[in-house]
mmCIF file of C-alpha atoms in Angstrom:
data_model
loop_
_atom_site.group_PDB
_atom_site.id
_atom_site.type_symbol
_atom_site.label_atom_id
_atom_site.label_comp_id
_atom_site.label_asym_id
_atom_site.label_seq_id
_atom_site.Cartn_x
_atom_site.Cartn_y
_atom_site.Cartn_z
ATOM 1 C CA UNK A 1 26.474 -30.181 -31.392
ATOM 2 C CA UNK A 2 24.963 -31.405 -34.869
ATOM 3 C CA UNK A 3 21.258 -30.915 -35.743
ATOM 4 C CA UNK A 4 20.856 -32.143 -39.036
ATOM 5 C CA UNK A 5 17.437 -31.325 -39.443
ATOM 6 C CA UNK A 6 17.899 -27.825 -38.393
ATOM 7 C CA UNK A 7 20.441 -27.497 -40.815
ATOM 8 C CA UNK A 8 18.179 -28.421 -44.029
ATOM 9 C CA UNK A 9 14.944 -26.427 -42.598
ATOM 10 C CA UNK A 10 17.853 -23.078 -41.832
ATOM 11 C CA UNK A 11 19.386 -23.712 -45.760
ATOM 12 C CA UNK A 12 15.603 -24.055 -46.774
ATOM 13 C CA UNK A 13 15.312 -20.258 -45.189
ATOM 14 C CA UNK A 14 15.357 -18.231 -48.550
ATOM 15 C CA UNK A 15 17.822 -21.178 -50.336
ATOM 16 C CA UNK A 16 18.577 -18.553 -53.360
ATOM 17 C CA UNK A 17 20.664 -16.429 -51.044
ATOM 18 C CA UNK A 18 21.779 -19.115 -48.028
ATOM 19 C CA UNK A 19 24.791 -20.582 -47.275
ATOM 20 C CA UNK A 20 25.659 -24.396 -47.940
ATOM 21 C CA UNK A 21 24.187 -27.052 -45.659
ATOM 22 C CA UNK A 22 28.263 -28.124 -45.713
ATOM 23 C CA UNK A 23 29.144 -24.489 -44.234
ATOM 24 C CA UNK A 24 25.901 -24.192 -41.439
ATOM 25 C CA UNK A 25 27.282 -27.728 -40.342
ATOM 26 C CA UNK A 26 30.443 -26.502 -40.108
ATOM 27 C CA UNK A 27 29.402 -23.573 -37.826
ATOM 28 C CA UNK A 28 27.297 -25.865 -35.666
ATOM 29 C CA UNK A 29 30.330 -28.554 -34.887
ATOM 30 C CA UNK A 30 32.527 -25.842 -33.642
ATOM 31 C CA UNK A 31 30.026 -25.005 -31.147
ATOM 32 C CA UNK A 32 28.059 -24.394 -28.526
ATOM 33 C CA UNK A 33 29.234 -20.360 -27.840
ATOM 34 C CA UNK A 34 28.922 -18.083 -25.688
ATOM 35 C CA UNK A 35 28.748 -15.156 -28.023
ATOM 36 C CA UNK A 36 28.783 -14.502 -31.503
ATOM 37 C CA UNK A 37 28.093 -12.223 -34.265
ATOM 38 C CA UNK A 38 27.375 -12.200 -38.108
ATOM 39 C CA UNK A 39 26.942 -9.351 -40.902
ATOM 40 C CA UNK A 40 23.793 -10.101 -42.946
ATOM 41 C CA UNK A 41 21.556 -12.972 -41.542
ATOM 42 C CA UNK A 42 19.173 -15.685 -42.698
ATOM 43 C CA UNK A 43 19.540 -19.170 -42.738
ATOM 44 C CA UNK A 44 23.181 -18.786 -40.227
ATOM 45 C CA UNK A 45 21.244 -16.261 -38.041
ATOM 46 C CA UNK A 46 18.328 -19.373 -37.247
ATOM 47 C CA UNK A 47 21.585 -21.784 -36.509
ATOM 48 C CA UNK A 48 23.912 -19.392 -34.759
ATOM 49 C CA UNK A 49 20.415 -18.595 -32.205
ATOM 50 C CA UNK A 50 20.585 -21.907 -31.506
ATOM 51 C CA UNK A 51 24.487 -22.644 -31.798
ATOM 52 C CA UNK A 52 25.109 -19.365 -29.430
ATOM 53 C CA UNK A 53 23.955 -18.189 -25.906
ATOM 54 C CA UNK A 54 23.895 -14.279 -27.263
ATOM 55 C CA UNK A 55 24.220 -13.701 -31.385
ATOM 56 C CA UNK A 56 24.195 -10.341 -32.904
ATOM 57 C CA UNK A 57 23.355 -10.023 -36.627
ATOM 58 C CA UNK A 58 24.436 -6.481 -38.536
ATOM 59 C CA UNK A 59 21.623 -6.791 -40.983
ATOM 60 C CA UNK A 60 18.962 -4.796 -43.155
ATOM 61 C CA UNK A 61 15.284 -5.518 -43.719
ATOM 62 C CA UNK A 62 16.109 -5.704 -47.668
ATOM 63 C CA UNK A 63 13.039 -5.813 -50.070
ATOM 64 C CA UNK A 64 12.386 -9.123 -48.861
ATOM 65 C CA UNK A 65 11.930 -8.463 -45.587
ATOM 66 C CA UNK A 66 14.135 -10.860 -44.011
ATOM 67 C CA UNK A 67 14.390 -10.016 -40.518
ATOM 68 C CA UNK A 68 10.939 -9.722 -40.549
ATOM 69 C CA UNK A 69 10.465 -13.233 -41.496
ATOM 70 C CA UNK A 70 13.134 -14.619 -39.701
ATOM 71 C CA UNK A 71 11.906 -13.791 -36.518
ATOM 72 C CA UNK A 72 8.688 -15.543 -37.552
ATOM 73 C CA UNK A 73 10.904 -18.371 -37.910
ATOM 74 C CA UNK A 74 10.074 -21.085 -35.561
ATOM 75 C CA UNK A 75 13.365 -22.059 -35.265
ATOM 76 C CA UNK A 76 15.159 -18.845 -34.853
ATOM 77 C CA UNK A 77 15.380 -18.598 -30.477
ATOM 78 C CA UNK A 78 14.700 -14.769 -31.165
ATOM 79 C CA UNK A 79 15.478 -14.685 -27.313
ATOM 80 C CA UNK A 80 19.045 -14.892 -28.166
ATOM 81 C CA UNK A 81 19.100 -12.740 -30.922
ATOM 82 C CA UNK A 82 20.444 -8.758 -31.082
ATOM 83 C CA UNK A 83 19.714 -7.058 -35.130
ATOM 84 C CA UNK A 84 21.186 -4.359 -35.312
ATOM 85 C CA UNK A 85 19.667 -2.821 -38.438
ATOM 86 C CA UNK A 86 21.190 -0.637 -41.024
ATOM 87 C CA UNK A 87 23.967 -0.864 -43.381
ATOM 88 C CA UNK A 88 27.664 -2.174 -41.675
ATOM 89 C CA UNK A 89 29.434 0.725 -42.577
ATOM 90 C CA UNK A 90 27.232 3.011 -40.482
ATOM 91 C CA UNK A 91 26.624 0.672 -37.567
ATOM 92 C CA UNK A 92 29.510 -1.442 -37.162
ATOM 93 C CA UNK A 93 32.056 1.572 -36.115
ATOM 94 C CA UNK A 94 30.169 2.915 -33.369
ATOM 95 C CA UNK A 95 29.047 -0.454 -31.902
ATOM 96 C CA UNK A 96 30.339 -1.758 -28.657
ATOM 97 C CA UNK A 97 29.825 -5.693 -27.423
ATOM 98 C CA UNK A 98 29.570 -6.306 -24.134
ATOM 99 C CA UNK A 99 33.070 -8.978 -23.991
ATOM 100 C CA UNK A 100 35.188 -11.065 -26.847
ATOM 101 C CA UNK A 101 33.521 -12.850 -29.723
ATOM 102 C CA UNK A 102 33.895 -16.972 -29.999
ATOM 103 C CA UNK A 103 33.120 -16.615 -33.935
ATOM 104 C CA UNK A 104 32.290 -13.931 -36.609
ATOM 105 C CA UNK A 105 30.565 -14.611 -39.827
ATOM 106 C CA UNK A 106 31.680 -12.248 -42.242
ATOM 107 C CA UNK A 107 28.207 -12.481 -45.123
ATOM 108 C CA UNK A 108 26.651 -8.932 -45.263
ATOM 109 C CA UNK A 109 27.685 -6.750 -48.212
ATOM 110 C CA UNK A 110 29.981 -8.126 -50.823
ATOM 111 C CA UNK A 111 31.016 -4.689 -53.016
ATOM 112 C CA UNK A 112 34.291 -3.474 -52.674
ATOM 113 C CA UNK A 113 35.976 -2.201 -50.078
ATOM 114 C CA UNK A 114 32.233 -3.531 -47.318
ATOM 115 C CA UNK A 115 33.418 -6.534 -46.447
ATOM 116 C CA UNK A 116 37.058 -4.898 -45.803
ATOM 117 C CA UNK A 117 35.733 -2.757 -43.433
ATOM 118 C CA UNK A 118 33.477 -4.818 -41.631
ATOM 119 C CA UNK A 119 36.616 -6.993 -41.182
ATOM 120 C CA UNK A 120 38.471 -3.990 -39.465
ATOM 121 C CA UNK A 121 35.913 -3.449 -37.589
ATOM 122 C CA UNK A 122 34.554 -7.053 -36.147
ATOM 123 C CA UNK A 123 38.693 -9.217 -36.205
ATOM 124 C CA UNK A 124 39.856 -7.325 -33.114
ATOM 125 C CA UNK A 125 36.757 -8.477 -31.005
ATOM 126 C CA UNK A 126 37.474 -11.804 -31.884
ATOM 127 C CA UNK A 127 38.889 -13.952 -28.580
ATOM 128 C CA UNK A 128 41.891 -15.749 -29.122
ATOM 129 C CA UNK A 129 41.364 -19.038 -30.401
ATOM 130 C CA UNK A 130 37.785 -18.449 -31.941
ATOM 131 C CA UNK A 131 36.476 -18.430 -35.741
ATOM 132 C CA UNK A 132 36.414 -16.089 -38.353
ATOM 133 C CA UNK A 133 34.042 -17.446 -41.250
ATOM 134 C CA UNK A 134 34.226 -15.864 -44.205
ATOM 135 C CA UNK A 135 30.997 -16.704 -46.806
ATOM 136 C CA UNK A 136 31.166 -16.080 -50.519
ATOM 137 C CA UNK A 137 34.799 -16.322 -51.709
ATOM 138 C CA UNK A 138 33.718 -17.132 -54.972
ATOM 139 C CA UNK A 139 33.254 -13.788 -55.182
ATOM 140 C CA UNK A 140 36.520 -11.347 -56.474
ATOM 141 C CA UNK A 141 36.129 -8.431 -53.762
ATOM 142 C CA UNK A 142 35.309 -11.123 -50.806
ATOM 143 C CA UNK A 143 38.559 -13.691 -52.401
ATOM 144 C CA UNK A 144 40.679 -10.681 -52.341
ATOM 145 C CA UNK A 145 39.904 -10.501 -48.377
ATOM 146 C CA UNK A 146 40.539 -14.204 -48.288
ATOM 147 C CA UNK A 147 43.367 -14.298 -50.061
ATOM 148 C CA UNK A 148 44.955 -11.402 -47.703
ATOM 149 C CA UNK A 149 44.129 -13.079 -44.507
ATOM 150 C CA UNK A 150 45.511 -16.346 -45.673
ATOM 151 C CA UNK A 151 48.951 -14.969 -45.914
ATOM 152 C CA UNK A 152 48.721 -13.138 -42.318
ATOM 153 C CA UNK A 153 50.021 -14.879 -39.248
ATOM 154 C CA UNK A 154 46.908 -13.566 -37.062
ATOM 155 C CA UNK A 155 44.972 -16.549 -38.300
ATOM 156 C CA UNK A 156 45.309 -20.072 -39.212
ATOM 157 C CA UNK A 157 43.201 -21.249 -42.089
ATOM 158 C CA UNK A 158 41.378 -24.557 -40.995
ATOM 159 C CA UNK A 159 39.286 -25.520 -43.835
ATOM 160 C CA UNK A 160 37.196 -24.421 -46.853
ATOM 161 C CA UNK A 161 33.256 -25.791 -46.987
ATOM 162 C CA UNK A 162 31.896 -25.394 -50.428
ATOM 163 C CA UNK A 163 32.493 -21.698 -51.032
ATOM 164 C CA UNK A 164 32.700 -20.501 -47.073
ATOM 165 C CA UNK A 165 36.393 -20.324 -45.393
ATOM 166 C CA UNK A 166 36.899 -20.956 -41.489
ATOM 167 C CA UNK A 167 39.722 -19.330 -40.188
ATOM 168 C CA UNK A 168 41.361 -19.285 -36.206
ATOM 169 C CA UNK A 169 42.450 -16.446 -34.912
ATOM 170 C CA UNK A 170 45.862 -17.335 -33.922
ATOM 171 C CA UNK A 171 46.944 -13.952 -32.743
ATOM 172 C CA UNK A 172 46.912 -9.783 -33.392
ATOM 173 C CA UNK A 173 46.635 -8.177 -36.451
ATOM 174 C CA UNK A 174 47.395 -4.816 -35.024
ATOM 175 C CA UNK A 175 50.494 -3.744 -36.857
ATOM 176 C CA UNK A 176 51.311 0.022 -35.478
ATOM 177 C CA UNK A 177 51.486 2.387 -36.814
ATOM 178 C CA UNK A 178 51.133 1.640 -40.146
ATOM 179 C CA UNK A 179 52.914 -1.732 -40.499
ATOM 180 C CA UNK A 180 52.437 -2.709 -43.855
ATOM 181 C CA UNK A 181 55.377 -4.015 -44.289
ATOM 182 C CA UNK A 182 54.985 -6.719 -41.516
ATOM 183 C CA UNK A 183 51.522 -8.124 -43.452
ATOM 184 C CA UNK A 184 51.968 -11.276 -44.874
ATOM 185 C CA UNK A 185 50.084 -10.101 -48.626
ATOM 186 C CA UNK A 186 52.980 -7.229 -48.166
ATOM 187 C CA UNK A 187 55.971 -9.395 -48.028
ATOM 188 C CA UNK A 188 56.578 -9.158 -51.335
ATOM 189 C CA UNK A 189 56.543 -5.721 -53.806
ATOM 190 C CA UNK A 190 55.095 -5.641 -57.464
ATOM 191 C CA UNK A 191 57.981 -6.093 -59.567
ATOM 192 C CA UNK A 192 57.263 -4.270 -62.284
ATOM 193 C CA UNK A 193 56.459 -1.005 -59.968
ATOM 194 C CA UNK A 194 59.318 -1.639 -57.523
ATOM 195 C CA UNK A 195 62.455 -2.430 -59.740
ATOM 196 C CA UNK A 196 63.387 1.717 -60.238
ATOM 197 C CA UNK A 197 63.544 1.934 -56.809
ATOM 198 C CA UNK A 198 65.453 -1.142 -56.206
ATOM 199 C CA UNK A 199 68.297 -0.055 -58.530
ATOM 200 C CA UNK A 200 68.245 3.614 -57.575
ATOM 201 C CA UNK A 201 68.708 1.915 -53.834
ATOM 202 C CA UNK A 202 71.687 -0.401 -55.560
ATOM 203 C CA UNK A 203 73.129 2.503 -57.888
ATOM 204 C CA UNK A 204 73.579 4.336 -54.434
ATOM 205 C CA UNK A 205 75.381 2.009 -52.589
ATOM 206 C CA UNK A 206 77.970 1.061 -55.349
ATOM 207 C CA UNK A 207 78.559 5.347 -55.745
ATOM 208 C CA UNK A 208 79.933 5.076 -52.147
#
């Protein structure tokens, strides 16, 4: 499903802070869904209502009220719509959905380490073939989360729109207990911290 038009009026829905036309487009073609969720809302929140049977949207009123005003938003099918209001650190951990998720936009807060957490918290209700959108990669603490997930073998990266990345979950990301060592970003050491230990470790097996 395509809706051009309610594409431009959802990127016209505080256009300072929304994502590309490009990237709402992007959501839209990969649907419809049967359930999906987003941190932060706006413009995606107005296409994902229509885009989705039930969207929930991790969000805070902000000083510009914008849940307020998006749910005088003609086009927003507030029906459809769960906000769960406060900050995604608080509300995100204790929140259960009712089944699997057929896409997550990742586009609430972008400090260091929020949208790490919120990516914890959100990737394991993802189903098994649905989306992971990630919004903002311009940005160093959200690239660094791109970056990681682009080397792990949990999800495929499909395709880049403007500055938002689409992702597939291809499989678990679950690595028990600890398991750094079997994360793609992990597959290599830092050199220039690593190389004492690497001779100590060579040093040792020539002494026997």
């Amino acid at each position: 499903m395509l809706d051009t038009g309610l594409v431009m009026r959802a990127s016209g829905f505080h256009p300072w802070d929304a994502m590309a036309p490009m990237a709402l487009s992007a959501i839209l073609k990969r649907g419809p869904f049967r359930s999906t969720a987003e941190t932060g809302c706006g413009g995606s929140t107005i296409v994902l209502s229509q885009a989705s049977d039930r969207h929930t949207a991790f969000a805070i009123e902000g000083e510009n009220l914008t849940i307020t005003e998006l749910r005088k938003n003609s086009d927003l099918l507030t029906e459809k719509v769960t906000f769960v209001e406060g900050e995604t650190k608080a509300t995100l951990p204790q929140y259960q959905f009712e089944g699997q998720l057929d896409l997550v936009l990742l586009d609430g807060p972008h400090a260091y380490p929020l949208p790490q957490i919120e990516l914890a918290y959100l990737f394991p209700w993802i189903r098994l073939g649905g989306w992971l959108v990630v919004d903002d990669i311009q940005i160093p603490s959200v690239y660094e989360m791109f970056d990681f997930l682009r080397k792990e073998s949990s999800v495929v990266l499909e395709e880049v729109v403007v500055r938002t990345a689409f992702f597939r979950r291809a499989g678990a990301v679950e690595h028990s207990p600890d398991g750094w060592v079997l994360q793609g970003i992990n597959r290599r050491t830092i050199w220039r911290y690593a190389w004492r230990d690497r001779l100590r470790k060579r040093l040792g097996r020539v002494r026997r």
